[in-house]
Amino acid sequence: MVLHVTRAASPQFVQPILFRLIKVREDWITYHGWIWLHGYQLDARGEAVAQRSIFVQPAGLIVRATPVPAARPSRPARRPPPPRPVARARQGRKSIDRQV
């Protein structure tokens, strides 16, 4: 699950982040209305950049669809090189007698 974590979830997130949730840390003691989440902070392309545990209020979290990595510019297909001419064997300079 991917979450958009903003200041509504915790004052520490003045700069919002995308967060891929791995585990809700139910074994850690918290204040009422707060939870510990364990997962990965994501960059704009949806790739993990840091593993983190964050302390947030669930009411302030926004569930996001899984971000699709940005499409890379497509490169033109590589054409195979043109076929090379077949090297012909050189014949020696011997004279060949022909019968007619």
CSV table of C-alpha atoms in Angstrom, one decimal:
chain,number,residue,atom,x,y,z
A,1,MET,CA,0.0,0.0,0.0
A,2,VAL,CA,1.3,3.4,-0.9
A,3,LEU,CA,0.5,6.4,1.4
A,4,HIS,CA,0.8,10.1,0.9
A,5,VAL,CA,2.1,11.4,4.2
A,6,THR,CA,1.5,15.1,4.9
A,7,ARG,CA,1.6,17.5,7.8
A,8,ALA,CA,-2.0,16.3,8.6
A,9,ALA,CA,-0.5,12.9,9.7
A,10,SER,CA,2.4,14.4,11.7
A,11,PRO,CA,4.0,17.9,12.1
A,12,GLN,CA,7.4,16.5,11.0
A,13,PHE,CA,6.1,16.1,7.4
A,14,VAL,CA,6.1,19.8,6.3
A,15,GLN,CA,7.5,18.3,3.0
A,16,PRO,CA,5.0,15.5,2.1
A,17,ILE,CA,6.4,12.1,1.2
A,18,LEU,CA,5.2,9.0,-0.6
A,19,PHE,CA,5.6,5.9,1.7
A,20,ARG,CA,5.3,2.3,0.8
A,21,LEU,CA,3.9,0.5,3.9
A,22,ILE,CA,5.5,-2.8,4.8
A,23,LYS,CA,4.3,-3.2,8.4
A,24,VAL,CA,2.2,-1.5,11.1
A,25,ARG,CA,4.3,-1.7,14.3
A,26,GLU,CA,1.7,-2.8,16.8
A,27,ASP,CA,4.3,-4.0,19.2
A,28,TRP,CA,5.6,-0.5,19.8
A,29,ILE,CA,3.9,1.6,22.5
A,30,THR,CA,2.4,4.8,21.3
A,31,TYR,CA,0.1,7.6,22.4
A,32,HIS,CA,-3.7,7.2,21.7
A,33,GLY,CA,-4.5,8.0,18.1
A,34,TRP,CA,-0.9,7.5,16.8
A,35,ILE,CA,0.8,4.5,15.2
A,36,TRP,CA,4.3,3.5,14.0
A,37,LEU,CA,4.6,2.5,10.4
A,38,HIS,CA,7.6,0.7,8.8
A,39,GLY,CA,8.3,0.9,5.1
A,40,TYR,CA,10.1,2.8,2.4
A,41,GLN,CA,10.1,6.4,1.4
A,42,LEU,CA,9.6,6.7,-2.4
A,43,ASP,CA,10.9,9.2,-4.9
A,44,ALA,CA,8.9,10.8,-7.7
A,45,ARG,CA,9.3,7.7,-9.9
A,46,GLY,CA,8.0,5.4,-7.2
A,47,GLU,CA,11.3,3.8,-6.4
A,48,ALA,CA,12.5,3.3,-2.8
A,49,VAL,CA,15.1,5.7,-1.6
A,50,ALA,CA,15.2,5.1,2.2
A,51,GLN,CA,13.9,2.6,4.7
A,52,ARG,CA,12.0,4.3,7.5
A,53,SER,CA,9.8,3.9,10.6
A,54,ILE,CA,7.4,6.9,10.9
A,55,PHE,CA,5.1,8.0,13.8
A,56,VAL,CA,1.8,9.3,12.4
A,57,GLN,CA,-1.9,9.7,13.0
A,58,PRO,CA,-3.8,7.4,10.7
A,59,ALA,CA,-6.5,9.9,10.1
A,60,GLY,CA,-4.1,12.2,8.3
A,61,LEU,CA,-2.8,9.5,5.8
A,62,ILE,CA,-3.9,9.5,2.2
A,63,VAL,CA,-4.0,6.1,0.4
A,64,ARG,CA,-2.6,6.4,-3.1
A,65,ALA,CA,-2.7,4.1,-6.0
A,66,THR,CA,0.7,2.5,-6.6
A,67,PRO,CA,2.8,5.1,-8.5
A,68,VAL,CA,3.8,4.0,-12.0
A,69,PRO,CA,7.5,4.6,-12.7
A,70,ALA,CA,7.9,7.4,-15.3
A,71,ALA,CA,8.3,6.1,-18.8
A,72,ARG,CA,11.8,6.4,-20.1
A,73,PRO,CA,12.3,8.0,-23.4
A,74,SER,CA,12.2,5.3,-26.0
A,75,ARG,CA,15.2,4.8,-28.1
A,76,PRO,CA,14.9,4.0,-31.8
A,77,ALA,CA,15.2,0.3,-32.5
A,78,ARG,CA,18.7,-0.7,-33.4
A,79,ARG,CA,19.0,-2.1,-36.9
A,80,PRO,CA,21.4,-4.9,-37.5
A,81,PRO,CA,24.4,-3.8,-39.5
A,82,PRO,CA,24.1,-4.4,-43.2
A,83,PRO,CA,25.5,-7.7,-44.4
A,84,ARG,CA,29.1,-7.6,-45.4
A,85,PRO,CA,30.0,-8.8,-48.8
A,86,VAL,CA,31.4,-12.4,-48.7
A,87,ALA,CA,35.1,-12.3,-49.3
A,88,ARG,CA,36.0,-14.3,-52.4
A,89,ALA,CA,39.1,-16.4,-52.5
A,90,ARG,CA,41.7,-15.1,-54.8
A,91,GLN,CA,42.8,-17.4,-57.5
A,92,GLY,CA,46.5,-17.7,-58.1
A,93,ARG,CA,48.1,-16.3,-61.3
A,94,LYS,CA,48.6,-19.7,-62.8
A,95,SER,CA,47.6,-20.1,-66.4
A,96,ILE,CA,44.9,-22.5,-67.0
A,97,ASP,CA,45.0,-24.5,-70.2
A,98,ARG,CA,41.6,-24.7,-71.8
A,99,GLN,CA,40.6,-27.2,-74.2
A,100,VAL,CA,38.3,-26.2,-76.9
